[in-house]
Short mmCIF file of C-alpha atoms in Angstrom, two decimals:
data_model
loop_
_atom_site.label_atom_id
_atom_site.label_comp_id
_atom_site.label_asym_id
_atom_site.label_seq_id
_atom_site.Cartn_x
_atom_site.Cartn_y
_atom_site.Cartn_z
CA MET A 1 27.16 -120.91 163.50
CA MET A 2 30.89 -120.94 164.32
CA LYS A 3 33.00 -117.91 165.05
CA ARG A 4 35.65 -117.33 162.39
CA ASN A 5 38.33 -115.75 164.53
CA ALA A 6 39.16 -114.55 168.01
CA ASN A 7 39.65 -110.88 167.21
CA VAL A 8 37.98 -108.20 169.26
CA LYS A 9 35.95 -105.96 166.97
CA PRO A 10 33.21 -103.31 167.06
CA ILE A 11 29.69 -104.65 167.52
CA SER A 12 28.69 -103.17 164.15
CA VAL A 13 31.45 -105.19 162.43
CA ARG A 14 30.30 -108.40 164.10
CA LEU A 15 26.71 -107.76 163.01
CA ALA A 16 27.85 -107.12 159.45
CA GLU A 17 29.74 -110.44 159.49
CA LEU A 18 26.63 -112.32 160.60
CA ALA A 19 24.55 -110.67 157.88
CA ALA A 20 27.13 -111.59 155.26
CA GLU A 21 27.36 -115.20 156.44
CA SER A 22 23.60 -115.89 156.56
CA PRO A 23 21.74 -112.95 155.01
CA ASP A 24 18.39 -114.71 154.66
CA HIS A 25 18.52 -116.74 157.86
CA PRO A 26 16.06 -115.49 160.54
CA ALA A 27 17.86 -113.51 163.21
CA ILE A 28 14.76 -112.48 165.16
CA VAL A 29 11.38 -114.21 165.32
CA GLU A 30 8.50 -112.47 167.11
CA VAL A 31 6.06 -114.96 168.64
CA THR A 32 2.50 -113.81 169.34
CA ALA A 33 -0.55 -115.49 170.84
CA GLY A 34 -2.15 -118.13 168.68
CA GLY A 35 1.09 -119.36 167.14
CA THR A 36 1.86 -116.45 164.80
CA TYR A 37 5.53 -116.03 163.90
CA LYS A 38 7.08 -112.94 162.31
CA GLU A 39 10.62 -113.52 161.02
CA ILE A 40 13.29 -110.87 160.43
CA SER A 41 16.32 -111.95 158.43
CA TYR A 42 19.89 -111.13 159.41
CA ARG A 43 20.24 -108.82 156.41
CA ARG A 44 17.13 -106.82 157.29
CA PHE A 45 17.83 -106.77 161.03
CA VAL A 46 21.41 -105.55 160.62
CA ASP A 47 20.41 -102.97 158.01
CA GLU A 48 17.74 -101.54 160.31
CA VAL A 49 20.07 -101.54 163.33
CA SER A 50 22.69 -99.70 161.25
CA GLU A 51 20.17 -97.07 160.15
CA LEU A 52 19.05 -96.51 163.73
CA ALA A 53 22.65 -96.29 164.93
CA GLU A 54 23.32 -93.49 162.46
CA LEU A 55 20.17 -91.70 163.63
CA PHE A 56 21.23 -92.05 167.27
CA ARG A 57 24.67 -90.63 166.48
CA THR A 58 22.94 -87.59 165.00
CA TRP A 59 20.79 -87.16 168.10
CA ALA A 60 23.85 -87.48 170.34
CA ALA A 61 26.08 -85.11 168.41
CA GLY A 62 26.68 -83.10 171.60
CA GLY A 63 28.02 -86.19 173.35
CA ASP A 64 25.82 -86.02 176.43
CA THR A 65 22.58 -87.64 175.25
CA VAL A 66 20.88 -90.48 177.12
CA ILE A 67 18.25 -92.50 175.29
CA CYS A 68 15.53 -93.66 177.69
CA HIS A 69 13.40 -96.39 176.10
CA PRO A 70 10.28 -98.04 177.56
CA ALA A 71 11.30 -101.47 176.36
CA THR A 72 9.06 -104.39 175.44
CA VAL A 73 9.90 -107.95 174.44
CA SER A 74 9.88 -107.04 170.76
CA ALA A 75 12.06 -106.70 167.68
CA ALA A 76 11.65 -102.93 167.97
CA SER A 77 13.26 -102.82 171.42
CA ALA A 78 15.95 -105.30 170.37
CA LYS A 79 16.90 -103.05 167.44
CA ILE A 80 16.94 -99.93 169.61
CA VAL A 81 19.24 -101.52 172.22
CA LEU A 82 21.66 -102.91 169.61
CA ALA A 83 21.65 -99.65 167.64
CA ALA A 84 22.56 -97.60 170.73
CA LEU A 85 25.43 -99.97 171.52
CA CYS A 86 26.66 -99.73 167.92
CA ALA A 87 26.44 -95.92 168.02
CA GLY A 88 28.14 -95.63 171.42
CA VAL A 89 25.17 -93.69 172.78
CA THR A 90 24.14 -94.43 176.36
CA ILE A 91 20.75 -96.14 176.57
CA LEU A 92 18.42 -96.82 179.49
CA PRO A 93 15.93 -99.56 178.56
CA HIS A 94 13.32 -99.42 181.30
CA SER A 95 9.88 -100.71 182.22
CA PRO A 96 7.01 -98.97 180.41
CA GLN A 97 5.51 -98.58 183.90
CA LEU A 98 8.46 -96.40 184.92
CA GLU A 99 7.26 -93.03 183.70
CA GLY A 100 6.22 -89.56 184.76
CA GLU A 101 7.44 -88.27 188.11
CA THR A 102 8.93 -91.62 189.12
CA LEU A 103 11.15 -91.75 186.03
CA SER A 104 12.08 -88.07 186.45
CA GLU A 105 13.15 -88.58 190.06
CA ALA A 106 15.15 -91.70 189.20
CA LEU A 107 16.96 -89.82 186.42
CA ASP A 108 17.62 -86.82 188.61
CA ASN A 109 19.11 -89.01 191.35
CA ALA A 110 21.44 -90.54 188.76
CA GLY A 111 22.76 -87.19 187.54
CA ILE A 112 20.60 -87.12 184.41
CA ASP A 113 18.42 -84.17 183.52
CA PRO A 114 14.87 -85.30 184.40
CA ARG A 115 13.44 -83.23 181.55
CA THR A 116 13.03 -85.52 178.56
CA ARG A 117 11.93 -85.07 174.96
CA SER A 118 9.84 -87.89 173.49
CA VAL A 119 10.65 -89.01 169.95
CA GLN A 120 9.13 -91.73 167.79
CA VAL A 121 11.77 -93.99 166.25
CA PRO A 122 11.15 -94.64 162.55
CA GLY A 123 11.15 -98.22 161.36
CA THR A 124 10.25 -99.69 164.74
CA SER A 125 6.57 -100.51 164.52
CA ILE A 126 5.75 -103.02 167.24
CA SER A 127 4.35 -106.40 166.18
CA GLY A 128 3.24 -105.08 162.82
CA GLY A 129 1.31 -102.14 164.26
CA ASP A 130 1.27 -98.63 162.92
CA SER A 131 2.73 -96.92 166.00
CA ALA A 132 6.49 -96.58 166.23
CA ALA A 133 8.49 -97.27 169.37
CA VAL A 134 9.21 -94.25 171.53
CA VAL A 135 12.40 -93.08 173.19
CA HIS A 136 12.90 -90.17 175.55
CA LEU A 137 16.00 -88.07 174.99
CA SER A 138 17.67 -86.64 178.06
CA ARG A 139 21.02 -85.09 179.01
CA TRP A 140 23.71 -85.74 181.55
CA SER A 141 23.50 -82.98 184.13
CA ARG A 142 26.81 -83.75 185.81
CA GLU A 143 29.94 -85.80 185.31
CA THR A 144 29.65 -89.40 186.52
CA GLY A 145 33.08 -90.72 185.55
CA GLU A 146 35.77 -90.58 182.91
CA GLN A 147 33.80 -92.68 180.45
CA ARG A 148 30.10 -92.58 179.71
CA PRO A 149 28.35 -95.89 180.50
CA ARG A 150 27.36 -98.01 177.52
CA TYR A 151 23.95 -98.57 179.05
CA LEU A 152 21.97 -98.02 182.23
CA LEU A 153 19.49 -100.25 184.02
CA ALA A 154 16.97 -99.46 186.73
CA THR A 155 16.65 -101.53 189.90
CA SER A 156 13.20 -102.94 190.60
CA GLY A 157 12.12 -99.99 192.75
CA SER A 158 9.66 -102.23 194.59
CA THR A 159 10.04 -100.18 197.78
CA GLY A 160 10.25 -96.71 196.21
CA ILE A 161 12.13 -94.86 193.46
CA PRO A 162 14.31 -97.17 191.30
CA LYS A 163 18.04 -96.54 191.28
CA ILE A 164 19.94 -96.26 188.00
CA VAL A 165 22.94 -98.58 187.60
CA PRO A 166 25.66 -97.85 184.97
CA PHE A 167 27.41 -100.53 182.90
CA TRP A 168 30.49 -100.27 180.71
CA ASP A 169 30.49 -103.67 178.96
CA PHE A 170 29.29 -104.46 175.43
CA GLY A 171 31.53 -101.75 174.00
CA SER A 172 32.77 -104.29 171.46
CA TYR A 173 32.48 -107.93 170.49
CA ASP A 174 35.02 -110.28 172.06
CA PRO A 175 34.49 -114.01 171.28
CA ARG A 176 36.39 -114.88 174.45
CA THR A 177 33.65 -113.30 176.57
CA VAL A 178 30.57 -113.93 174.38
CA PRO A 179 28.90 -115.97 175.70
CA ASP A 180 30.03 -115.14 179.22
CA LEU A 181 30.94 -117.76 181.80
CA VAL A 182 27.51 -117.67 183.47
CA PHE A 183 25.70 -118.59 180.26
CA ARG A 184 28.33 -121.17 179.32
CA ALA A 185 27.81 -122.83 182.69
CA CYS A 186 24.05 -122.97 182.10
CA GLY A 187 23.71 -124.97 178.88
CA TRP A 188 24.25 -122.16 176.33
CA GLN A 189 25.68 -123.15 172.95
CA SER A 190 26.60 -120.83 170.08
CA GLY A 191 24.07 -120.68 167.26
CA GLN A 192 21.25 -122.02 169.45
CA LYS A 193 17.53 -121.35 169.25
CA GLN A 194 16.95 -119.02 172.19
CA LEU A 195 13.70 -117.73 173.66
CA LEU A 196 13.40 -114.34 175.35
CA THR A 197 10.22 -113.75 177.31
CA LEU A 198 11.51 -111.76 180.30
CA PRO A 199 11.53 -107.95 179.97
CA ILE A 200 14.38 -106.42 177.96
CA TYR A 201 15.20 -104.05 180.80
CA HIS A 202 16.23 -106.81 183.24
CA ILE A 203 19.99 -107.33 183.59
CA GLY A 204 19.88 -111.00 182.63
CA THR A 205 17.68 -110.41 179.59
CA VAL A 206 19.76 -107.51 178.28
CA ALA A 207 22.85 -109.74 178.50
CA ALA A 208 21.02 -112.66 176.88
CA LEU A 209 19.71 -110.42 174.07
CA VAL A 210 23.02 -108.79 173.18
CA GLN A 211 25.13 -111.91 173.57
CA GLY A 212 22.54 -114.01 171.75
CA VAL A 213 22.65 -111.75 168.70
CA LEU A 214 26.45 -111.49 168.72
CA ASP A 215 26.85 -115.25 169.17
CA GLY A 216 24.81 -116.02 166.08
CA ASN A 217 21.76 -117.36 167.90
CA GLN A 218 18.26 -117.34 166.48
CA LEU A 219 16.23 -115.28 168.95
CA PHE A 220 12.54 -115.88 169.50
CA LEU A 221 10.83 -112.98 171.29
CA ALA A 222 7.65 -113.93 173.16
CA ASN A 223 5.82 -111.06 174.83
CA ARG A 224 3.14 -111.85 177.43
CA LEU A 225 2.16 -115.29 176.12
CA ASP A 226 -0.13 -117.36 178.30
CA PRO A 227 1.34 -120.67 179.55
CA GLU A 228 -0.22 -122.82 176.83
CA ASP A 229 1.00 -120.54 174.03
CA LEU A 230 4.46 -120.28 175.57
CA LEU A 231 4.75 -124.06 175.90
CA THR A 232 3.55 -124.47 172.31
CA ALA A 233 6.19 -121.97 171.10
CA ILE A 234 8.93 -123.86 172.95
CA SER A 235 7.85 -127.07 171.24
CA GLU A 236 7.12 -125.82 167.73
CA CYS A 237 10.23 -123.63 167.51
CA ARG A 238 12.45 -126.32 169.08
CA ILE A 239 13.75 -123.84 171.66
CA GLU A 240 17.06 -124.92 173.18
CA TRP A 241 17.71 -122.24 175.83
CA LEU A 242 15.69 -119.72 177.82
CA MET A 243 15.54 -117.75 181.07
CA LEU A 244 12.54 -117.60 183.39
CA THR A 245 11.75 -116.44 186.92
CA PRO A 246 10.09 -118.59 189.62
CA ASN A 247 6.81 -116.77 188.93
CA TYR A 248 6.98 -117.84 185.29
CA LEU A 249 7.93 -121.37 186.33
CA ARG A 250 4.91 -121.52 188.63
CA SER A 251 2.44 -120.32 185.99
CA LEU A 252 3.91 -122.61 183.32
CA LEU A 253 4.06 -125.75 185.51
CA PRO A 254 0.49 -127.08 185.05
CA ALA A 255 0.75 -126.92 181.26
CA ALA A 256 4.26 -128.42 181.34
CA GLU A 257 3.11 -131.31 183.52
CA ARG A 258 0.26 -132.04 181.07
CA HIS A 259 2.64 -131.94 178.08
CA PRO A 260 6.21 -132.72 179.26
CA GLU A 261 7.14 -133.83 175.74
CA ARG A 262 6.96 -130.19 174.62
CA LEU A 263 10.12 -129.49 176.65
CA SER A 264 12.23 -132.10 174.87
CA SER A 265 14.24 -129.60 172.82
CA LEU A 266 15.43 -127.63 175.87
CA ARG A 267 19.10 -127.92 176.72
CA GLY A 268 19.17 -125.19 179.32
CA LEU A 269 16.54 -123.41 181.43
CA LEU A 270 18.01 -120.77 183.73
CA HIS A 271 15.91 -119.20 186.47
CA THR A 272 16.83 -116.10 188.40
CA ALA A 273 15.57 -112.91 190.10
CA LEU A 274 13.60 -114.43 193.01
CA PRO A 275 13.78 -117.29 195.53
CA CYS A 276 12.33 -120.53 194.17
CA PRO A 277 10.19 -122.58 196.58
CA ALA A 278 11.57 -126.11 197.01
CA PRO A 279 8.40 -127.93 195.80
CA LEU A 280 8.41 -125.86 192.60
CA LYS A 281 12.10 -126.60 192.07
CA HIS A 282 11.52 -130.33 192.58
CA ALA A 283 8.64 -130.28 190.11
CA TRP A 284 10.80 -128.74 187.38
CA LEU A 285 13.68 -131.08 188.16
CA GLY A 286 11.22 -133.91 187.61
CA LEU A 287 10.39 -132.49 184.18
CA LEU A 288 13.89 -131.53 183.00
CA GLY A 289 16.35 -133.47 185.12
CA GLY A 290 19.37 -132.07 186.91
CA GLU A 291 21.44 -131.38 183.79
CA ARG A 292 19.02 -128.97 182.10
CA LEU A 293 17.84 -126.75 184.97
CA PHE A 294 20.06 -124.00 186.36
CA GLU A 295 19.75 -121.20 188.89
CA MET A 296 21.61 -117.89 189.16
CA TYR A 297 21.82 -115.48 192.10
CA GLY A 298 22.93 -111.87 191.71
CA GLY A 299 21.48 -108.40 191.31
CA THR A 300 20.99 -105.55 188.88
CA GLU A 301 24.04 -103.86 190.40
CA GLY A 302 26.29 -106.60 188.97
CA VAL A 303 28.49 -107.00 192.06
CA GLY A 304 28.86 -110.77 191.68
CA VAL A 305 26.99 -113.95 190.80
CA THR A 306 26.54 -117.54 191.91
CA VAL A 307 25.35 -120.44 189.75
CA ILE A 308 24.05 -123.91 190.56
CA SER A 309 22.90 -126.77 188.35
CA GLY A 310 19.90 -128.91 189.15
CA SER A 311 22.14 -131.88 189.96
CA GLU A 312 24.12 -129.79 192.42
CA TRP A 313 20.89 -128.49 193.96
CA LEU A 314 19.69 -132.03 194.62
CA ALA A 315 22.91 -132.61 196.56
CA LYS A 316 22.69 -129.15 198.18
CA PRO A 317 18.94 -128.44 198.41
CA GLY A 318 18.15 -124.78 198.96
CA SER A 319 21.53 -123.50 197.82
CA VAL A 320 21.95 -120.86 195.11
CA GLY A 321 25.39 -122.21 194.20
CA ARG A 322 29.01 -121.22 194.39
CA GLY A 323 30.54 -117.98 193.23
CA LEU A 324 31.41 -117.76 189.55
CA LEU A 325 34.36 -115.37 189.29
CA THR A 326 32.93 -114.14 192.58
CA GLU A 327 34.16 -114.32 196.15
CA ILE A 328 31.60 -114.68 198.95
CA ARG A 329 31.87 -113.39 202.49
CA ILE A 330 29.37 -113.80 205.32
CA GLY A 331 29.75 -110.82 207.61
CA ASP A 332 28.17 -108.58 210.18
CA PRO A 333 26.38 -105.32 209.29
CA GLN A 334 29.76 -103.55 209.17
CA GLY A 335 31.20 -106.10 206.72
CA GLN A 336 33.53 -107.81 209.18
CA GLU A 337 33.86 -111.51 208.41
CA ARG A 338 32.13 -113.83 210.85
CA VAL A 339 34.20 -116.69 212.19
CA GLU A 340 31.40 -118.50 214.03
CA ASP A 341 28.70 -120.54 212.33
CA GLY A 342 25.35 -118.93 211.65
CA ILE A 343 23.49 -116.51 209.44
CA GLY A 344 25.06 -113.22 208.43
CA ARG A 345 24.92 -110.58 205.75
CA ILE A 346 26.00 -111.82 202.31
CA TYR A 347 28.82 -109.88 200.65
CA LEU A 348 30.07 -110.52 197.12
CA ARG A 349 33.25 -109.41 195.38
CA ARG A 350 33.46 -109.82 191.63
CA LEU A 351 36.93 -110.83 190.54
CA GLY A 352 38.33 -108.15 188.25
CA GLY A 353 35.97 -105.47 189.60
CA SER A 354 37.24 -101.93 189.97
CA ALA A 355 36.76 -99.06 192.39
CA ARG A 356 34.70 -97.32 189.72
CA ASP A 357 32.30 -100.27 189.69
CA ARG A 358 31.74 -100.00 193.44
CA SER A 359 31.36 -96.23 193.46
CA ALA A 360 28.62 -96.54 190.85
CA THR A 361 26.32 -98.14 193.43
CA PRO A 362 26.71 -95.98 196.57
CA TRP A 363 23.38 -97.16 198.03
CA LEU A 364 24.83 -100.66 198.58
CA GLN A 365 26.78 -101.47 201.71
CA SER A 366 30.43 -102.21 200.87
CA THR A 367 33.69 -102.94 202.63
CA SER A 368 37.08 -101.29 202.28
CA ASP A 369 38.45 -104.35 200.48
CA GLY A 370 35.74 -104.39 197.78
CA PHE A 371 32.99 -106.71 199.02
CA VAL A 372 29.43 -105.47 198.38
CA SER A 373 26.13 -106.61 199.90
CA LEU A 374 22.88 -106.75 197.96
CA GLY A 375 21.05 -106.73 201.28
CA ASP A 376 20.52 -110.46 201.72
CA MET A 377 21.18 -112.69 204.73
CA GLY A 378 22.50 -116.24 204.50
CA TRP A 379 25.37 -118.62 205.06
CA VAL A 380 28.01 -120.66 203.18
CA ASP A 381 28.56 -124.37 203.84
CA GLU A 382 31.86 -126.21 204.09
CA ASP A 383 31.92 -126.76 200.31
CA GLY A 384 31.47 -123.10 199.44
CA TYR A 385 27.77 -123.28 198.53
CA LEU A 386 25.74 -120.17 199.35
CA TYR A 387 22.31 -120.32 200.99
CA VAL A 388 20.09 -117.23 201.02
CA PHE A 389 17.92 -117.03 204.13
CA ASP A 390 16.04 -113.77 203.52
CA ARG A 391 16.43 -110.08 202.80
CA ALA A 392 17.89 -108.11 205.69
CA ALA A 393 15.05 -105.62 205.19
CA ASN A 394 12.55 -108.45 205.79
CA ARG A 395 13.61 -108.77 209.43
CA ALA A 396 10.70 -107.54 211.53
CA ALA A 397 10.72 -107.21 215.31
CA THR A 398 7.42 -108.41 216.79
CA ALA A 399 6.13 -108.39 220.35
CA THR A 400 7.34 -111.97 220.83
CA GLY A 401 10.55 -112.08 218.75
CA VAL A 402 11.94 -111.67 215.24
CA ALA A 403 9.92 -112.57 212.14
CA TRP A 404 11.47 -113.03 208.70
CA LEU A 405 8.81 -111.94 206.24
CA GLY A 406 10.33 -113.37 203.06
CA ARG A 407 10.72 -116.77 204.70
CA LEU A 408 7.06 -116.70 205.75
CA SER A 409 6.01 -115.82 202.19
CA LEU A 410 8.01 -118.74 200.79
CA VAL A 411 6.45 -121.18 203.25
CA LEU A 412 2.96 -119.96 202.42
CA ARG A 413 3.57 -120.44 198.70
CA THR A 414 4.22 -124.13 199.33
CA HIS A 415 0.72 -124.65 200.78
CA PRO A 416 -1.36 -126.71 198.32
CA ASP A 417 -4.31 -124.29 198.46
CA ILE A 418 -2.25 -121.08 198.09
CA LEU A 419 -1.24 -119.82 194.65
CA ASP A 420 0.68 -116.75 195.83
CA ALA A 421 1.51 -114.98 199.07
CA GLU A 422 3.41 -111.93 200.23
CA CYS A 423 4.04 -110.78 203.79
CA ILE A 424 4.90 -107.29 205.08
CA ALA A 425 5.31 -105.49 208.37
CA LEU A 426 2.14 -103.50 208.74
CA PRO A 427 2.89 -99.78 208.95
CA GLY A 428 1.75 -98.13 212.15
CA ALA A 429 0.33 -101.36 213.57
CA GLY A 430 2.46 -101.38 216.72
CA ASP A 431 4.28 -104.37 218.23
CA GLY A 432 5.66 -105.28 214.81
CA GLU A 433 2.43 -106.77 213.53
CA THR A 434 2.74 -108.67 210.26
CA GLY A 435 0.22 -109.03 207.51
CA VAL A 436 0.00 -111.32 204.53
CA LEU A 437 -1.85 -111.24 201.22
CA LEU A 438 -3.05 -114.68 200.11
CA VAL A 439 -4.19 -115.68 196.61
CA PRO A 440 -6.19 -118.95 196.63
CA ARG A 441 -5.30 -121.57 194.05
CA ASP A 442 -9.02 -122.23 193.58
CA PRO A 443 -10.93 -118.91 193.69
CA VAL A 444 -14.20 -120.73 194.40
CA ALA A 445 -13.09 -123.18 197.10
CA GLY A 446 -10.61 -120.74 198.62
CA PHE A 447 -8.69 -122.03 201.67
CA ASP A 448 -9.17 -122.78 205.35
CA LEU A 449 -7.28 -120.03 207.17
CA SER A 450 -6.98 -122.00 210.41
CA GLU A 451 -5.47 -124.91 208.48
CA VAL A 452 -3.05 -122.50 206.77
CA GLN A 453 -2.00 -121.23 210.21
CA ARG A 454 -1.38 -124.81 211.39
CA PHE A 455 0.65 -125.48 208.22
CA CYS A 456 2.86 -122.48 208.96
CA ALA A 457 3.16 -123.32 212.67
CA ALA A 458 4.68 -126.70 211.76
CA GLN A 459 7.54 -124.97 209.92
CA LEU A 460 7.99 -121.59 211.61
CA ASP A 461 8.42 -120.13 215.06
CA GLY A 462 5.39 -118.61 216.76
CA GLN A 463 6.44 -114.99 216.27
CA GLU A 464 6.70 -115.57 212.50
CA LEU A 465 3.06 -116.57 212.00
CA PRO A 466 0.95 -114.03 210.11
CA ARG A 467 -1.33 -111.93 212.32
CA THR A 468 -3.47 -110.31 209.64
CA CYS A 469 -4.47 -112.16 206.46
CA LEU A 470 -6.23 -110.73 203.44
CA ARG A 471 -7.57 -112.80 200.59
CA VAL A 472 -6.90 -111.07 197.25
CA ASP A 473 -7.25 -111.95 193.57
CA GLY A 474 -3.64 -111.07 192.83
CA ILE A 475 -0.55 -109.52 194.37
CA PRO A 476 0.97 -106.37 192.83
CA ARG A 477 4.24 -107.44 191.22
CA SER A 478 6.66 -106.26 188.57
CA GLU A 479 6.84 -108.10 185.25
CA ILE A 480 9.57 -110.36 186.62
CA GLY A 481 7.55 -111.06 189.75
CA LYS A 482 9.10 -108.85 192.43
CA PRO A 483 6.52 -107.59 194.94
CA ASP A 484 5.50 -103.95 194.84
CA ALA A 485 5.78 -103.09 198.53
CA VAL A 486 4.22 -99.67 198.09
CA ALA A 487 1.11 -101.09 196.42
CA ILE A 488 0.87 -103.93 198.96
CA LYS A 489 0.93 -101.49 201.88
CA ALA A 490 -1.80 -99.48 200.14
CA ILE A 491 -4.00 -102.61 200.03
CA PHE A 492 -3.63 -103.10 203.78
CA ASN A 493 -4.26 -99.42 204.47
CA SER A 494 -7.40 -99.57 202.36
CA ALA A 495 -8.58 -102.70 204.18
CA ARG A 496 -8.04 -101.01 207.54
CA THR A 497 -9.98 -97.96 206.46
CA GLY A 498 -12.83 -100.21 205.37
CA GLY A 499 -12.64 -102.23 208.57
CA SER A 500 -11.51 -105.48 206.85
CA SER A 501 -8.94 -107.92 208.27
#
C-alpha cells in the first residue's frame, strides 16, 4: 500500500485515509492457539479507534488525565493506544503484572497521582470475550515540562520499582519518519504482513504497532502462542516481518529447525532487549541467512540505538552494531572518554536529542555534552562496532577477584544440558559469593554439576565460577525475558532457610 503524499498530518487523518483506501481489507488479525484467526477490517478498526478517541477526550477534559492501561497483545490494546494518540491524551501502556502498590509508587515517582480510578472501555472485549479492557485514570500531580508526553513507558523494574519514561513522538503522521530508520534498516517494507507477539508496553513493540498501522501494514497479533502455533501462524499467514527477544528465539528454535520451510516468507526478523548467546545466533543465521536476521541494542529510555545485520555479525561476531543516528563513547564512570584500549562504560548520544530528553531520565548517568549511559560496559572496535561486555551492576567483587555475573549467565546458557541460567551476587553471603539458578534442558536426565563447572572453567576466570548452584524448573522473568532479580534473590533466601544449596 503506497503513501499518496509526503504531507505531515494528524494520526486520525492518516487512519481515515487508510480506511477510505481499503475499507474491507483486514487491518488487524488476532491469532489464537489452534490456528483461529479473527479479522478486523480497516473501516471497523478506524471507526472504533475514532469512537474511543472521542471518549478519551471527554475523560481528559481537564487536560491533566493519564490513561494507565494493562496492555495485552490484542486488538483491544491496539485500539486503546491508537485512540489515545489520536485524542492527544497521555497513555501509559504497562504490564498487567504492574499493579497495586508497585504501580502506585512508580506513578508517584513520575509526578503522577498514584490514586487511580478503574474504568472499563466499551467496545474492547478481548479475543471475543465478554469482559471489556480496563484502563486506570490518573492525574498529573506536578508539572513535568512545557508539553505533556504523548505516551509513557515503564522500564523493566527487574531490580525494584519501574521508572516511567516520557515520549513526545507520534504526535502526527510523517511519511518521512514512518517507518523510522531502525525499521528500514531491518527489512521493513510498507504494506507488509507484520507479526506482533512481544508485549505492547515494550518500546520496540509500541513503535512497531503504531508505525505498522500508519504505514498500511496488516498486523497479526499473537498473544502467548506456544512455539508450534507461532511457527504455524508465521507460515500460514505468510508473515514478512516480526520482532522477538533471545528468549523467544530459544523457545522457537527446536520447532523452527524441524520445519525451516515455515520461515520462508520472512524478510526481516529483528531481535532485541537481551544479549543473544552466540550458539543461538548461529543457529538462527543458519535458518534465515545473514540478510534476514537483525539485532538492535538500546533501552526503554530511548537515548540511542545500534543496529547490526546477520551478515555484519558474522564478520563481527558478538557485536551489537554501529550507532544509527547515535554517537557512541566508551568512558569512565564519570563519562570522560577513554583513550586507551579496554572495557569501559558505554555512553550513547542520539543525534537530534534535546536537553528535555535527557532531563526526563535523571536516574541515568549522563555527561555535560549529552552522552547517556544505560549502565552497560563494553568497547568499540576500529570500525565503530559496539560490543557489550556486561551490565556495570553485574560486576561483583569476590574473595579472589572480580566476577561478571551476566557473562557467567551467558556462558552457562551455551552448555548443551542447560536450558536457562541466571547468576546473582548472593545477599549477605560475605566475600562476594555468587549463586546461579540452573534449568536443565532435560528435566529427567538433569545435568552433571561437576561437568558444568569444568565447562565454565574452560571459558572463565576462577573467580567467576559459580559457588552456589540451585536446580529450578524455571527462572522468574518478565514477558520479554528480563530476569526478576527480586524474585531470584527470594529463591536463594528460601533455599538458605531450608538448608538447600
